Amino acid sequence: MPRRPGTPRLLRQLNDRAALELLLSNGPLTRAELGEHTGLSKVTAGQLLARLEDRDLVAVVGEQAGGRGPNAALYGVVPSSAYVVGLDVLPDRISAGVADITGETVAEIAVDPTGHDDPVRLVHSAVEKACESAAIPMTGLRAFVIGTRGVVDPRTGDVRFSFDLPSWHDGVLAGLRRDLNVPVTIENDVNLAALAERSHGAALGMDDFVLVWAGVGQGLGVMLGGRLHRGFTGGAGEIGWLPVPGEPLPTDVSEPQSGSFQRLVGGDAVAGLAAAHGLAGRSDGSAGSVGDYVRMAVAQGAEGFLDELAGRLAVGVAAVAVVLDPALMVLSGDVGRAGGTALAARVEEAVARVCPSQPRVVVTEVQGNPVLRGALISALHQAREQVFSETV
């Protein structure tokens, strides 16, 4: 069957979308510059800009001085044309952020979920407070992405199970969508951290890398061919369950912290290792978080602790490397951030001794909350798809 030629409406829609994407990625452009980037004539570029102005998607944001003659108008995307919300849900804190369509974060808040076990009401309250902080109505939201600990079923979009968030279960996603009347997506927190790393961190623009989340819990964000790999049931990256020689296998997978690799590098293991090396989590000698122990070790130059911790982490990193052979391994989570380059370099050396592919291991470069940032990135992608498909 012969192909039908593109209709004028479709061509206008494609041109409008290309123009919006250019304005977002390259910043304000003149009509002539937009024509040069898209290959459109000045007349066509002018008509395109007029359409987008009529829909309040672009506006004149300044002028560009030229040679003789009047200055050229600079056009940019109107930030308020769409807003999105991202959330990072933890047992003791919910962080919420609002971003406009340009990607600028306009508000960020945190709420305490203690004493409340209804996920829909909790999320609604957090979103309401975030929108109040941003001075925008909730009706201005286009997309909404939530990062949670646990396994998200890729077939239903619901949390299949989560040790830390037992009230998040099948049916929560549908409840959120009814309550908020906005497209809602629930995503594994480490997967969102990987998205943030690819957009703003050490894996900038890379299509093949693995983010190793090391902290109280262990996880992987796997990016292959520019796409997140979630697995058939959503369980890809649950590296805490990796069998490790010398560590007991779990007898009941419903028990948290019982995976072999988790026993080797989890919170209890790091605390025990710190005690063996005479380290305290905080300067006052009180017990601290898993990151506090590592931070103390780096500050004090406790090479024995760092070497042993790196060797333990290398067991998991090497196992991933021989299966996936990624171009880059990024250390993140509380342990990865606290250990910094001192720990990442040691992990790379330890892996090189046991792994033929010898991957490059670096520390995360994402600033702020990587899960929240990844949630906003994912929500922005969805919102832009909506907005850009509605231009004509």
Coordinates of C-alpha atoms in Angstrom, one line a residue:
M1 CA 0.0 0.0 0.0
P2 CA 1.5 3.4 -1.0
R3 CA 2.2 5.9 1.7
R4 CA -0.1 8.8 2.0
P5 CA 1.6 12.2 1.9
G6 CA 1.8 14.2 5.1
T7 CA -1.2 16.5 5.5
P8 CA -0.7 20.2 6.1
R9 CA -2.0 19.8 9.7
L10 CA 0.5 17.0 10.4
L11 CA 3.3 19.0 8.9
R12 CA 2.4 22.0 11.0
Q13 CA 2.2 19.9 14.1
L14 CA 5.7 18.4 13.4
N15 CA 7.2 21.8 12.8
D16 CA 5.6 23.3 15.9
R17 CA 6.9 20.4 18.0
A18 CA 10.4 20.8 16.5
A19 CA 10.3 24.6 17.3
L20 CA 9.3 24.1 20.9
E21 CA 12.0 21.5 21.5
L22 CA 14.6 23.8 20.0
L23 CA 13.4 26.7 22.2
L24 CA 13.6 24.5 25.3
S25 CA 17.1 23.1 24.5
N26 CA 18.8 26.1 22.9
G27 CA 17.1 28.9 24.8
P28 CA 15.5 32.0 23.3
L29 CA 15.8 32.3 19.4
T30 CA 14.9 34.8 16.8
R31 CA 12.6 34.0 14.0
A32 CA 15.6 33.8 11.6
E33 CA 17.5 31.5 14.0
L34 CA 14.5 29.3 14.3
G35 CA 14.3 29.1 10.5
E36 CA 18.0 28.2 10.2
H37 CA 17.7 25.4 12.8
T38 CA 14.5 23.9 11.4
G39 CA 15.1 24.6 7.7
L40 CA 11.9 26.6 7.4
S41 CA 11.6 29.8 5.5
K42 CA 11.3 33.1 7.4
V43 CA 7.6 33.3 6.4
T44 CA 6.8 29.8 7.6
A45 CA 8.8 30.3 10.8
G46 CA 6.8 33.5 11.4
Q47 CA 3.5 31.7 10.9
L48 CA 4.6 28.9 13.3
L49 CA 5.6 31.4 16.0
A50 CA 2.2 33.2 15.5
R51 CA 0.4 29.9 16.1
L52 CA 2.4 29.2 19.2
E53 CA 1.9 32.7 20.5
D54 CA -1.9 32.4 20.0
R55 CA -1.8 29.2 22.2
D56 CA 0.2 31.0 24.8
L57 CA 3.1 28.5 24.4
V58 CA 5.7 31.0 23.3
A59 CA 6.2 34.8 23.9
V60 CA 8.7 37.5 23.1
V61 CA 11.3 37.5 25.9
G62 CA 13.8 40.0 24.7
E63 CA 15.6 41.5 21.7
Q64 CA 18.8 40.7 19.8
A65 CA 20.8 43.5 18.5
G66 CA 21.9 43.2 14.9
G67 CA 23.5 45.4 12.4
R68 CA 21.6 48.1 10.7
G69 CA 17.8 48.0 11.2
P70 CA 15.6 47.2 14.1
N71 CA 16.5 44.6 16.7
A72 CA 15.2 41.1 16.2
A73 CA 12.6 39.8 18.7
L74 CA 13.7 36.8 20.8
Y75 CA 11.1 34.1 21.4
G76 CA 11.0 31.7 24.3
V77 CA 8.7 29.0 25.7
V78 CA 6.2 30.4 28.2
P79 CA 7.1 28.7 31.6
S80 CA 3.6 28.8 32.9
S81 CA 2.2 26.8 29.9
A82 CA 2.4 23.6 32.0
Y83 CA 3.5 22.5 35.4
V84 CA 4.5 19.0 36.8
V85 CA 4.9 17.5 40.2
G86 CA 7.5 15.0 41.4
L87 CA 7.6 13.2 44.7
D88 CA 10.1 11.1 46.7
V89 CA 8.1 9.0 49.2
L90 CA 10.0 7.6 52.2
P91 CA 8.6 6.1 55.4
D92 CA 9.5 9.2 57.4
R93 CA 9.4 12.0 54.8
I94 CA 7.6 12.9 51.6
S95 CA 9.5 15.4 49.4
A96 CA 7.5 17.2 46.6
G97 CA 8.7 19.5 43.9
V98 CA 6.9 21.6 41.2
A99 CA 8.6 22.4 37.9
D100 CA 7.4 24.5 35.0
I101 CA 7.6 23.2 31.4
T102 CA 11.1 24.6 30.9
G103 CA 12.4 22.4 33.7
E104 CA 12.8 25.1 36.3
T105 CA 12.0 23.9 39.8
V106 CA 9.6 26.6 41.3
A107 CA 8.9 25.0 44.6
E108 CA 10.1 22.2 46.8
I109 CA 8.6 21.1 50.2
A110 CA 8.7 18.2 52.6
V111 CA 6.0 16.8 54.8
D112 CA 6.0 14.3 57.7
P113 CA 3.8 11.3 57.0
T114 CA 3.9 10.0 60.6
G115 CA 0.5 8.9 61.8
H116 CA -1.1 8.8 58.3
D117 CA -1.4 5.5 56.4
D118 CA -3.6 6.5 53.4
P119 CA -1.3 7.0 50.5
V120 CA -3.9 8.9 48.5
R121 CA -4.6 11.4 51.2
L122 CA -0.9 11.8 52.0
V123 CA 0.1 12.5 48.4
H124 CA -2.8 14.9 47.9
S125 CA -1.8 16.9 50.9
A126 CA 1.8 17.0 49.7
V127 CA 0.9 18.1 46.2
E128 CA -1.5 20.7 47.6
K129 CA 1.2 22.2 49.8
A130 CA 3.7 22.2 46.9
C131 CA 1.3 24.0 44.6
E132 CA 0.5 26.6 47.4
S133 CA 4.3 27.2 47.7
A134 CA 4.6 27.6 43.9
A135 CA 1.5 29.9 43.9
I136 CA -0.2 27.8 41.1
P137 CA -3.5 26.0 41.1
M138 CA -3.6 22.2 41.1
T139 CA -5.5 22.5 37.8
G140 CA -2.3 23.7 36.2
L141 CA -0.6 20.3 36.6
R142 CA 0.0 18.1 33.5
A143 CA 1.8 15.1 34.9
F144 CA 2.8 13.6 38.2
V145 CA 5.6 11.0 39.0
I146 CA 6.1 9.4 42.4
G147 CA 9.4 7.7 43.4
T148 CA 9.1 4.9 46.0
R149 CA 11.2 2.2 47.5
G150 CA 9.9 -1.2 46.3
V151 CA 9.1 -3.1 43.2
V152 CA 6.7 -1.5 40.7
D153 CA 4.8 -3.9 38.4
P154 CA 5.4 -2.6 34.9
R155 CA 2.1 -4.2 33.7
T156 CA -0.2 -2.4 36.2
G157 CA 2.0 0.5 37.3
D158 CA 1.2 -0.3 41.0
V159 CA 3.7 -1.1 43.7
R160 CA 3.9 -4.9 43.8
F161 CA 5.6 -5.0 47.2
S162 CA 7.5 -2.6 49.5
F163 CA 9.0 -3.5 52.9
D164 CA 9.2 0.2 53.9
L165 CA 5.8 1.3 52.6
P166 CA 3.3 -1.5 53.4
S167 CA 0.2 0.7 52.7
W168 CA 1.3 1.1 49.1
H169 CA -0.4 -1.8 47.3
D170 CA -2.5 -2.7 44.3
G171 CA -5.2 0.0 43.8
V172 CA -3.2 2.9 45.1
L173 CA -2.4 4.1 41.5
A174 CA -6.0 4.1 40.4
G175 CA -7.0 6.0 43.6
L176 CA -4.3 8.6 43.0
R177 CA -5.5 9.1 39.4
R178 CA -9.1 9.5 40.4
D179 CA -8.2 11.9 43.2
L180 CA -5.8 14.2 41.3
N181 CA -7.4 13.9 37.9
V182 CA -3.8 14.1 36.4
P183 CA -1.7 11.4 34.7
V184 CA 0.1 9.7 37.6
T185 CA 3.1 7.3 37.4
I186 CA 4.7 5.4 40.2
E187 CA 8.4 4.5 39.6
N188 CA 11.1 2.8 41.6
D189 CA 13.3 5.4 43.3
V190 CA 16.6 4.1 42.1
N191 CA 15.4 4.1 38.5
L192 CA 14.5 7.8 38.9
A193 CA 17.9 8.5 40.3
A194 CA 19.4 6.9 37.2
L195 CA 17.3 9.3 35.0
A196 CA 18.6 12.2 37.0
E197 CA 22.2 11.0 36.6
R198 CA 21.7 10.8 32.8
S199 CA 20.3 14.3 32.6
H200 CA 22.3 16.2 35.1
G201 CA 25.1 13.9 36.5
A202 CA 28.1 11.8 35.9
A203 CA 26.3 9.8 33.1
L204 CA 25.3 12.9 31.2
G205 CA 23.9 11.9 27.8
M206 CA 25.1 8.2 28.1
D207 CA 22.9 5.4 26.8
D208 CA 24.5 2.5 28.6
F209 CA 25.4 2.8 32.3
V210 CA 24.4 1.4 35.7
L211 CA 23.7 3.4 38.9
V212 CA 24.6 1.5 42.0
W213 CA 22.6 2.7 45.0
A214 CA 24.4 1.8 48.2
G215 CA 22.9 2.7 51.6
V216 CA 20.5 1.1 54.1
G217 CA 19.1 -0.7 51.1
Q218 CA 20.8 -1.7 47.8
G219 CA 19.6 -1.2 44.3
L220 CA 20.5 -0.7 40.6
G221 CA 19.2 1.7 38.0
V222 CA 20.0 0.0 34.7
M223 CA 20.1 2.1 31.5
L224 CA 20.5 0.1 28.3
G225 CA 20.2 1.7 24.9
G226 CA 18.9 4.9 26.4
R227 CA 16.0 3.1 28.1
L228 CA 15.5 2.0 31.7
H229 CA 15.5 -1.8 32.1
R230 CA 12.9 -2.7 34.6
G231 CA 12.5 -6.4 34.0
F232 CA 9.4 -8.6 33.4
T233 CA 8.1 -8.1 36.9
G234 CA 9.8 -4.8 37.7
G235 CA 12.4 -6.5 39.9
A236 CA 15.5 -5.8 37.8
G237 CA 18.1 -4.1 39.9
E238 CA 17.1 -5.6 43.3
I239 CA 20.8 -6.3 43.9
G240 CA 20.4 -6.7 47.7
W241 CA 19.2 -10.3 46.9
L242 CA 22.4 -11.2 45.0
P243 CA 23.8 -14.5 46.3
V244 CA 27.3 -13.9 47.8
P245 CA 29.8 -16.6 48.7
G246 CA 30.2 -16.8 52.5
E247 CA 26.9 -15.1 53.2
P248 CA 23.8 -17.1 54.1
L249 CA 21.0 -17.3 51.5
P250 CA 17.7 -15.9 52.6
T251 CA 15.2 -18.5 53.9
D252 CA 12.2 -16.1 53.6
V253 CA 12.3 -13.4 50.9
S254 CA 9.6 -11.5 52.7
E255 CA 12.0 -10.6 55.5
P256 CA 13.8 -7.3 54.8
Q257 CA 17.5 -7.0 55.0
S258 CA 17.9 -10.8 54.5
G259 CA 19.5 -10.9 51.1
S260 CA 23.1 -12.1 50.9
F261 CA 24.6 -8.9 49.3
Q262 CA 22.4 -6.8 51.7
R263 CA 24.0 -8.7 54.6
L264 CA 27.4 -7.8 53.2
V265 CA 27.0 -4.1 52.5
G266 CA 23.7 -3.0 54.1
G267 CA 23.3 -0.6 57.1
D268 CA 24.0 -3.2 59.8
A269 CA 27.0 -4.5 57.9
V270 CA 28.5 -1.0 57.5
A271 CA 27.9 -0.2 61.2
G272 CA 29.6 -3.4 62.2
L273 CA 32.5 -2.6 60.0
A274 CA 32.8 0.9 61.4
A275 CA 32.8 -0.5 65.0
A276 CA 35.6 -3.0 64.0
H277 CA 37.7 0.0 62.8
G278 CA 36.9 2.2 65.8
L279 CA 34.7 4.6 63.9
A280 CA 31.7 6.5 65.3
G281 CA 28.9 7.8 63.1
R282 CA 28.9 11.3 64.5
S283 CA 31.5 13.5 66.1
D284 CA 29.8 13.1 69.5
G285 CA 30.3 9.4 69.4
S286 CA 26.6 8.5 69.1
A287 CA 25.4 6.1 66.5
G288 CA 24.7 7.7 63.1
S289 CA 23.3 6.9 59.7
V290 CA 25.1 4.6 57.3
G291 CA 26.4 7.7 55.5
D292 CA 27.8 9.2 58.7
Y293 CA 30.1 6.2 59.2
V294 CA 31.5 6.5 55.7
R295 CA 31.8 10.2 55.9
M296 CA 33.8 9.9 59.1
A297 CA 36.1 7.3 57.5
V298 CA 36.8 9.7 54.6
A299 CA 37.5 12.6 56.9
Q300 CA 39.8 10.6 59.2
G301 CA 41.6 8.8 56.3
A302 CA 40.5 5.4 57.7
E303 CA 42.0 3.5 54.7
G304 CA 41.4 0.1 56.3
F305 CA 37.6 0.7 56.6
L306 CA 37.4 2.2 53.1
D307 CA 39.4 -0.6 51.5
E308 CA 37.2 -3.3 53.1
L309 CA 34.0 -1.5 52.3
A310 CA 35.1 -1.1 48.7
G311 CA 36.0 -4.8 48.5
R312 CA 32.5 -5.7 49.6
L313 CA 30.8 -3.3 47.2
A314 CA 33.1 -4.7 44.4
V315 CA 31.4 -8.1 44.8
G316 CA 28.1 -6.7 43.6
V317 CA 29.6 -4.3 41.0
A318 CA 31.7 -7.0 39.4
A319 CA 28.7 -9.4 39.2
V320 CA 26.7 -6.7 37.4
A321 CA 29.7 -5.8 35.1
V322 CA 30.2 -9.4 33.9
V323 CA 26.5 -9.7 33.0
L324 CA 25.8 -6.2 31.5
D325 CA 29.3 -4.8 30.7
P326 CA 28.1 -1.2 31.0
A327 CA 30.2 1.8 29.9
L328 CA 30.0 3.3 33.3
M329 CA 29.1 2.4 36.9
V330 CA 27.9 5.3 39.1
L331 CA 28.0 5.0 42.9
S332 CA 25.1 6.8 44.6
G333 CA 22.9 6.5 47.7
D334 CA 24.0 7.5 51.2
V335 CA 27.2 5.4 51.0
G336 CA 28.1 6.4 47.5
R337 CA 27.7 10.1 48.2
A338 CA 29.5 10.0 51.5
G339 CA 32.4 7.9 50.1
G340 CA 32.9 10.2 47.1
T341 CA 35.9 9.7 44.9
A342 CA 37.9 8.1 47.6
L343 CA 35.5 5.1 47.7
A344 CA 34.7 5.1 44.0
A345 CA 38.4 4.8 43.1
R346 CA 38.8 1.9 45.5
V347 CA 35.8 0.1 44.2
E348 CA 37.1 0.5 40.6
E349 CA 40.5 -1.0 41.7
A350 CA 38.9 -3.9 43.5
V351 CA 36.6 -4.7 40.6
A352 CA 39.5 -4.6 38.2
R353 CA 41.2 -7.4 40.2
V354 CA 38.2 -9.8 39.7
C355 CA 36.4 -8.6 36.6
P356 CA 37.7 -9.0 33.0
S357 CA 35.7 -6.0 31.7
Q358 CA 37.1 -3.6 34.3
P359 CA 34.4 -0.9 34.2
R360 CA 34.9 2.7 35.1
V361 CA 33.5 3.5 38.5
V362 CA 32.6 7.1 39.5
V363 CA 30.7 9.0 42.1
T364 CA 27.3 10.6 41.5
E365 CA 27.3 14.2 40.4
V366 CA 23.6 14.9 40.8
Q367 CA 23.0 17.8 43.3
G368 CA 20.1 17.7 45.8
N369 CA 17.6 14.9 46.0
P370 CA 18.3 12.6 43.0
V371 CA 15.0 10.7 43.3
L372 CA 12.9 13.9 43.3
R373 CA 15.0 15.3 40.4
G374 CA 14.4 12.1 38.4
A375 CA 10.7 12.2 39.2
L376 CA 10.5 15.8 37.8
I377 CA 12.5 14.8 34.7
S378 CA 10.1 11.9 34.0
A379 CA 7.0 14.1 34.6
L380 CA 8.4 16.8 32.3
H381 CA 8.8 14.3 29.5
Q382 CA 5.2 13.2 29.8
A383 CA 3.9 16.8 30.0
R384 CA 5.9 17.9 27.0
E385 CA 4.5 15.0 25.0
Q386 CA 1.0 16.2 25.9
V387 CA 1.6 19.9 25.2
F388 CA 3.6 19.4 22.0
S389 CA 1.0 17.0 20.5
E390 CA -1.7 19.7 21.1
T391 CA -0.1 22.5 19.2
V392 CA -2.4 22.3 16.1

